[in-house]
Amino acid sequence: IRLYTHQCNAIDRIRAGKNVIITTPTASGKTLAFNLPVFEKLEIDPASRALYLYPTKALSNDQLATLEQMALFTGVSAKPAIYDGDTPQSKRAAIRDNSRIIVSNPHELHQVLSWHTKWRSFLSNLEIIVVDEAHRYRGVFGSHIAFLLRRLLRLCLFYGSRPQFVLS
């Protein structure tokens, strides 16, 4: 894989545990810049978890396919899954307990945080929160998302994790 300078810079900062905002044009490799260190963390620590937030179901589905391909290619047992309003009740507990990368959206996150005790295992091992398309969260809606992420972070701290944020 040949990486661009901005990808290398982002990867180095993510590896160093820093919160990162990746701001480059469409199709410039932002996704690879955060997926590589996420998979690296998952490989190093079998307990680690990641949460990917996307504003639309179409993006979630596209990214799930990418994550599944990366898991297959790398051999990392990431078990990526989408957890949103369309996820059947019969699959929710298995996703919470077994998926190491959960793909969701802010609306669903708002719904599940009230049931945080069911998410204890995931939240206590959450290392990275990826917020894609962050530029869409502006104005009053952006304020709501900021409060939602603060709630999430408070619960992570309660369960003993200190996840880093990657925004793109």
XYZ file of N, CA and C in Angstrom:
504
model
N 0.858 -1.180 0.000
C 0.000 0.000 0.000
C 0.893 1.228 0.000
N 0.624 2.142 -0.900
C 1.343 3.420 -0.907
C 0.425 4.465 -0.287
N 0.916 5.081 0.766
C 0.111 6.058 1.484
C 0.536 7.474 1.127
N -0.434 8.373 1.166
C -0.155 9.797 0.992
C 0.371 10.357 2.310
N 1.010 11.506 2.217
C 1.584 12.143 3.406
C 0.527 12.398 4.472
N -0.662 12.893 4.068
C -1.699 13.173 5.071
C -2.172 11.891 5.755
N -2.159 10.772 5.044
C -2.538 9.513 5.663
C -1.490 9.075 6.690
N -0.231 9.199 6.314
C 0.856 8.846 7.248
C 0.806 9.711 8.500
N 0.575 11.005 8.317
C 0.481 11.920 9.460
C -0.680 11.534 10.378
N -1.835 11.235 9.777
C -3.000 10.851 10.578
C -2.733 9.543 11.322
N -2.161 8.568 10.630
C -1.873 7.276 11.251
C -0.904 7.452 12.418
N 0.138 8.235 12.226
C 1.100 8.469 13.309
C 0.429 9.097 14.521
N -0.430 10.062 14.295
C -1.112 10.736 15.414
C -2.099 9.804 16.117
N -2.821 8.998 15.324
C -3.754 8.039 15.924
C -2.984 7.007 16.747
N -1.879 6.507 16.202
C -1.046 5.550 16.939
C -0.533 6.149 18.247
N -0.292 7.456 18.237
C 0.207 8.143 19.434
C -0.915 8.419 20.431
N -2.145 8.043 20.098
C -3.266 8.215 21.014
C -3.901 9.586 20.987
N -3.579 10.388 19.996
C -4.130 11.738 19.914
C -5.490 11.723 19.237
N -6.342 12.669 19.610
C -7.587 12.887 18.889
C -7.230 13.569 17.577
N -7.880 13.148 16.491
C -7.487 13.598 15.161
C -8.704 14.029 14.357
N -8.527 15.089 13.588
C -9.504 15.479 12.579
C -8.799 15.387 11.229
N -9.345 14.565 10.345
C -8.781 14.404 9.007
C -9.657 15.198 8.044
N -9.092 16.232 7.458
C -9.845 17.109 6.565
C -9.145 17.178 5.221
N -9.597 16.362 4.300
C -9.059 16.355 2.945
C -10.225 16.144 1.985
N -10.019 16.380 0.699
C -11.120 16.228 -0.263
C -11.661 14.802 -0.345
N -12.829 14.680 -0.932
C -13.446 13.389 -1.166
C -12.501 12.497 -1.971
N -12.493 11.223 -1.642
C -11.695 10.203 -2.327
C -10.194 10.425 -2.178
N -9.792 10.998 -1.038
C -8.364 11.243 -0.797
C -7.758 10.238 0.180
N -8.550 9.269 0.628
C -8.004 8.224 1.482
C -8.202 8.425 2.971
N -9.185 9.218 3.368
C -9.427 9.441 4.799
C -9.777 8.127 5.511
N -10.632 7.336 4.866
C -11.087 6.094 5.497
C -9.923 5.154 5.779
N -9.040 4.994 4.837
C -7.874 4.135 5.045
C -6.992 4.687 6.162
N -6.922 6.013 6.259
C -6.074 6.653 7.269
C -6.540 6.343 8.689
N -7.835 6.086 8.890
C -8.248 5.692 10.240
C -8.494 4.193 10.360
N -8.827 3.520 9.263
C -9.042 2.074 9.352
C -7.754 1.317 9.681
N -6.647 1.717 9.108
C -5.389 1.005 9.377
C -5.030 1.009 10.865
N -5.004 2.170 11.538
C -4.677 2.115 12.967
C -5.764 1.454 13.821
N -7.020 1.525 13.390
C -8.071 0.821 14.140
C -7.805 -0.674 14.081
N -7.552 -1.202 12.903
C -7.279 -2.631 12.779
C -5.997 -3.023 13.508
N -5.033 -2.117 13.514
C -3.804 -2.379 14.258
C -4.110 -2.530 15.753
N -4.935 -1.632 16.291
C -5.315 -1.726 17.712
C -6.069 -3.020 17.997
N -6.962 -3.399 17.085
C -7.726 -4.629 17.270
C -6.818 -5.855 17.251
N -5.786 -5.813 16.426
C -4.834 -6.926 16.344
C -4.001 -7.019 17.621
N -3.559 -5.874 18.140
C -2.696 -5.842 19.324
C -3.457 -6.232 20.589
N -4.683 -5.732 20.722
C -5.468 -5.978 21.938
C -6.790 -6.647 21.570
N -6.926 -7.933 21.811
C -8.152 -8.659 21.441
C -9.422 -8.160 22.134
N -9.282 -7.400 23.210
C -10.462 -6.879 23.901
C -10.928 -5.537 23.341
N -10.091 -4.865 22.569
C -10.408 -3.503 22.131
C -11.602 -3.466 21.182
N -12.289 -2.323 21.215
C -13.492 -2.103 20.415
C -13.410 -0.731 19.751
N -14.188 -0.573 18.663
C -14.266 0.707 17.953
C -15.714 0.963 17.573
N -16.089 2.235 17.601
C -17.431 2.670 17.212
C -17.289 3.631 16.050
N -17.972 3.345 14.956
C -17.967 4.202 13.776
C -19.362 4.814 13.641
N -19.428 6.130 13.598
C -20.701 6.827 13.445
C -20.768 7.488 12.072
N -21.844 7.213 11.348
C -22.070 7.785 10.023
C -23.438 8.454 10.011
N -23.591 9.519 9.234
C -24.866 10.233 9.236
C -25.975 9.546 8.444
N -25.625 8.619 7.544
C -26.658 7.982 6.715
C -26.470 6.469 6.682
N -27.572 5.770 6.426
C -27.532 4.312 6.313
C -26.717 3.879 5.096
N -26.791 4.645 4.016
C -26.035 4.291 2.805
C -24.532 4.277 3.103
N -24.051 5.301 3.802
C -22.630 5.333 4.175
C -22.286 4.186 5.118
N -23.160 3.912 6.062
C -22.923 2.798 6.988
C -22.779 1.485 6.228
N -23.672 1.256 5.287
C -23.618 0.007 4.517
C -22.360 -0.074 3.660
N -21.987 1.033 3.025
C -20.754 1.051 2.227
C -19.546 0.743 3.104
N -19.487 1.378 4.265
C -18.337 1.197 5.139
C -18.311 -0.193 5.766
N -19.485 -0.754 6.020
C -19.511 -2.123 6.543
C -18.842 -3.072 5.552
N -19.138 -2.912 4.277
C -18.520 -3.764 3.258
C -16.999 -3.590 3.260
N -16.532 -2.351 3.384
C -15.093 -2.085 3.439
C -14.471 -2.740 4.666
N -15.120 -2.605 5.807
C -14.601 -3.182 7.050
C -14.570 -4.711 6.989
N -15.592 -5.301 6.392
C -15.614 -6.758 6.250
C -14.470 -7.226 5.346
N -14.219 -6.491 4.260
C -13.115 -6.838 3.370
C -11.771 -6.705 4.084
N -11.601 -5.626 4.862
C -10.345 -5.450 5.607
C -10.147 -6.562 6.623
N -11.208 -6.951 7.301
C -11.113 -8.033 8.286
C -10.708 -9.336 7.601
N -11.294 -9.594 6.454
C -10.958 -10.797 5.705
C -9.509 -10.757 5.230
N -9.097 -9.632 4.685
C -7.745 -9.474 4.133
C -6.667 -9.540 5.219
N -6.934 -8.877 6.354
C -5.924 -8.809 7.420
C -5.946 -10.019 8.351
N -7.067 -10.710 8.395
C -7.197 -11.817 9.331
C -7.532 -11.367 10.744
N -7.782 -10.058 10.922
C -8.158 -9.525 12.235
C -9.636 -9.842 12.481
N -9.916 -10.431 13.619
C -11.287 -10.811 13.961
C -12.048 -9.576 14.464
N -12.453 -8.731 13.533
C -13.129 -7.485 13.891
C -14.627 -7.666 14.046
N -15.197 -8.615 13.332
C -16.636 -8.887 13.364
C -17.475 -7.615 13.230
N -17.208 -6.772 12.218
C -17.952 -5.524 12.090
C -19.438 -5.780 11.849
N -20.268 -4.915 12.411
C -21.714 -5.060 12.245
C -22.380 -3.701 12.377
N -23.494 -3.573 11.701
C -24.302 -2.353 11.812
C -25.299 -2.549 12.943
N -25.398 -1.534 13.781
C -26.372 -1.521 14.876
C -27.154 -0.227 14.731
N -28.359 -0.340 14.167
C -29.193 0.847 13.992
C -30.655 0.457 14.149
N -31.548 1.339 13.795
C -32.974 1.089 13.965
C -33.490 -0.105 13.185
N -32.772 -0.512 12.146
C -33.185 -1.660 11.338
C -32.598 -2.981 11.832
N -31.742 -2.931 12.825
C -31.138 -4.158 13.341
C -32.195 -4.950 14.114
N -32.441 -6.201 13.715
C -33.454 -7.002 14.416
C -33.096 -7.207 15.887
N -34.114 -7.210 16.720
C -33.910 -7.430 18.149
C -33.150 -8.727 18.405
N -33.402 -9.734 17.590
C -32.775 -11.037 17.794
C -31.259 -10.996 17.588
N -30.741 -9.986 16.907
C -29.305 -9.901 16.637
C -28.577 -8.881 17.507
N -29.312 -8.043 18.201
C -28.705 -6.929 18.929
C -27.737 -7.368 20.027
N -28.128 -8.308 20.845
C -27.253 -8.740 21.950
C -25.962 -9.342 21.410
N -26.053 -10.138 20.357
C -24.853 -10.757 19.783
C -23.917 -9.701 19.214
N -24.465 -8.665 18.598
C -23.633 -7.587 18.059
C -22.949 -6.843 19.203
N -23.707 -6.484 20.229
C -23.119 -5.780 21.384
C -22.001 -6.586 22.023
N -22.201 -7.892 22.125
C -21.250 -8.742 22.843
C -20.059 -9.195 22.001
N -20.250 -9.325 20.691
C -19.216 -9.960 19.865
C -18.550 -9.067 18.841
N -19.223 -8.039 18.379
C -18.631 -7.185 17.344
C -17.579 -6.286 17.959
N -16.439 -6.218 17.305
C -15.362 -5.369 17.795
C -15.397 -4.009 17.117
N -16.101 -3.920 15.986
C -16.371 -2.643 15.340
C -17.880 -2.562 15.126
N -18.491 -1.595 15.760
C -19.921 -1.366 15.566
C -20.082 -0.097 14.753
N -20.878 -0.211 13.697
C -21.184 0.900 12.804
C -22.605 1.354 13.122
N -22.763 2.636 13.401
C -24.084 3.137 13.765
C -24.232 4.590 13.324
N -25.228 5.243 13.897
C -25.498 6.648 13.594
C -25.862 7.370 14.883
N -25.798 8.692 14.889
C -26.075 9.428 16.126
C -27.467 9.172 16.703
N -28.463 9.031 15.852
C -29.819 8.804 16.364
C -29.887 7.498 17.152
N -29.301 6.436 16.610
C -29.316 5.151 17.318
C -28.491 5.223 18.593
N -27.363 5.904 18.533
C -26.536 6.059 19.725
C -27.333 6.732 20.836
N -28.089 7.762 20.494
C -28.941 8.444 21.475
C -29.910 7.450 22.110
N -30.471 6.559 21.304
C -31.437 5.587 21.818
C -30.792 4.580 22.773
N -29.591 4.105 22.436
C -28.998 3.020 23.224
C -28.274 3.487 24.482
N -27.882 4.753 24.545
C -27.143 5.196 25.733
C -27.965 5.089 27.012
N -29.275 5.151 26.886
C -30.129 4.982 28.068
C -30.044 3.552 28.612
N -29.655 2.628 27.756
C -29.537 1.220 28.131
C -28.066 0.834 28.255
N -27.257 1.747 28.775
C -25.804 1.566 28.786
C -25.342 0.316 29.533
N -26.116 -0.170 30.482
C -25.677 -1.370 31.195
C -25.563 -2.568 30.253
N -26.400 -2.596 29.211
C -26.298 -3.664 28.213
C -25.030 -3.521 27.377
N -24.489 -2.313 27.351
C -23.308 -2.004 26.539
C -22.026 -1.993 27.365
N -22.108 -2.423 28.610
C -20.960 -2.338 29.520
C -19.684 -2.931 28.931
N -19.755 -4.136 28.412
C -18.574 -4.802 27.868
C -17.981 -4.003 26.707
N -18.841 -3.522 25.818
C -18.364 -2.757 24.666
C -17.767 -1.426 25.126
N -18.487 -0.700 25.966
C -18.028 0.623 26.407
C -16.757 0.545 27.244
N -16.610 -0.498 28.027
C -15.418 -0.605 28.874
C -14.159 -0.905 28.066
N -14.321 -1.351 26.834
C -13.185 -1.661 25.969
C -13.111 -0.758 24.741
N -13.938 0.272 24.711
C -13.976 1.165 23.547
C -12.710 2.017 23.501
N -11.961 1.877 22.420
C -10.701 2.606 22.271
C -10.782 3.756 21.272
N -11.579 3.585 20.227
C -11.646 4.615 19.192
C -13.091 4.856 18.791
N -13.444 6.135 18.696
C -14.742 6.552 18.174
C -14.465 7.336 16.900
N -14.964 6.828 15.791
C -14.796 7.486 14.500
C -16.100 8.203 14.160
N -16.016 9.484 13.879
C -17.175 10.269 13.457
C -16.888 10.728 12.036
N -17.516 10.066 11.082
C -17.285 10.399 9.681
C -18.270 11.478 9.242
N -17.877 12.217 8.223
C -18.706 13.311 7.691
C -19.015 14.338 8.791
N -18.034 14.615 9.621
C -18.232 15.505 10.773
C -18.695 16.900 10.359
N -18.364 17.310 9.150
C -18.774 18.648 8.697
C -20.289 18.784 8.572
N -21.013 17.672 8.577
C -22.473 17.729 8.468
C -23.137 18.114 9.790
N -22.392 18.007 10.878
C -22.957 18.282 12.192
C -22.719 19.738 12.550
N -23.594 20.593 12.071
C -23.444 22.038 12.251
C -24.687 22.613 12.919
N -24.554 23.837 13.399
C -25.690 24.550 13.979
C -26.271 23.831 15.178
N -27.591 23.906 15.315
C -28.270 23.289 16.455
C -28.055 21.775 16.436
N -28.133 21.174 15.253
C -27.916 19.731 15.150
C -26.500 19.379 15.617
N -25.531 20.178 15.249
C -24.159 19.959 15.686
C -24.025 20.042 17.199
N -24.765 20.968 17.802
C -24.768 21.079 19.266
C -25.331 19.821 19.906
N -26.387 19.283 19.311
C -26.973 18.039 19.827
C -25.964 16.893 19.747
N -25.254 16.825 18.635
C -24.254 15.766 18.462
C -23.128 15.932 19.484
N -22.712 17.166 19.730
C -21.663 17.417 20.724
C -22.100 16.925 22.109
N -23.343 17.208 22.483
C -23.850 16.734 23.777
C -23.942 15.203 23.800
N -24.337 14.617 22.693
C -24.425 13.165 22.601
C -23.045 12.528 22.792
N -22.030 13.082 22.135
C -20.677 12.548 22.277
C -20.154 12.744 23.700
N -20.542 13.839 24.351
C -20.149 14.035 25.755
C -20.801 12.975 26.649
N -22.063 12.662 26.383
C -22.743 11.596 27.140
C -22.021 10.274 26.955
N -21.683 9.977 25.707
C -20.968 8.744 25.406
C -19.634 8.693 26.145
N -18.894 9.781 26.092
C -17.596 9.831 26.764
C -17.744 9.670 28.277
N -18.766 10.289 28.857
C -19.017 10.145 30.294
C -19.258 8.682 30.660
N -20.034 7.985 29.833
C -20.294 6.568 30.109
C -19.042 5.722 29.918
N -18.244 6.055 28.926
C -16.982 5.328 28.742
C -16.099 5.490 29.972
N -15.994 6.709 30.465
C -15.187 6.967 31.662
C -15.747 6.206 32.857
N -17.069 6.162 32.971
C -17.731 5.428 34.049
C -17.344 3.946 34.012
N -17.243 3.396 32.795
C -16.893 1.979 32.642
C -15.395 1.745 32.487
N -14.593 2.800 32.629
C -13.157 2.631 32.691
C -12.383 2.774 31.382
N -13.002 3.265 30.332
C -12.259 3.455 29.088
C -12.114 4.949 28.788
N -11.081 5.270 28.019
C -10.819 6.639 27.600
C -10.588 6.626 26.095
N -11.666 6.518 25.317
C -11.489 6.395 23.873
C -10.954 7.679 23.242
N -10.225 7.495 22.160
C -9.792 8.658 21.396
C -10.794 8.861 20.266
N -10.861 10.108 19.788
C -11.789 10.464 18.724
C -11.031 10.695 17.426
N -11.604 10.184 16.353
C -11.117 10.457 15.008
C -12.299 10.984 14.228
N -12.193 12.226 13.769
C -13.241 12.841 12.957
C -12.726 13.007 11.546
N -13.602 12.802 10.598
C -13.191 13.043 9.209
C -14.298 13.794 8.490
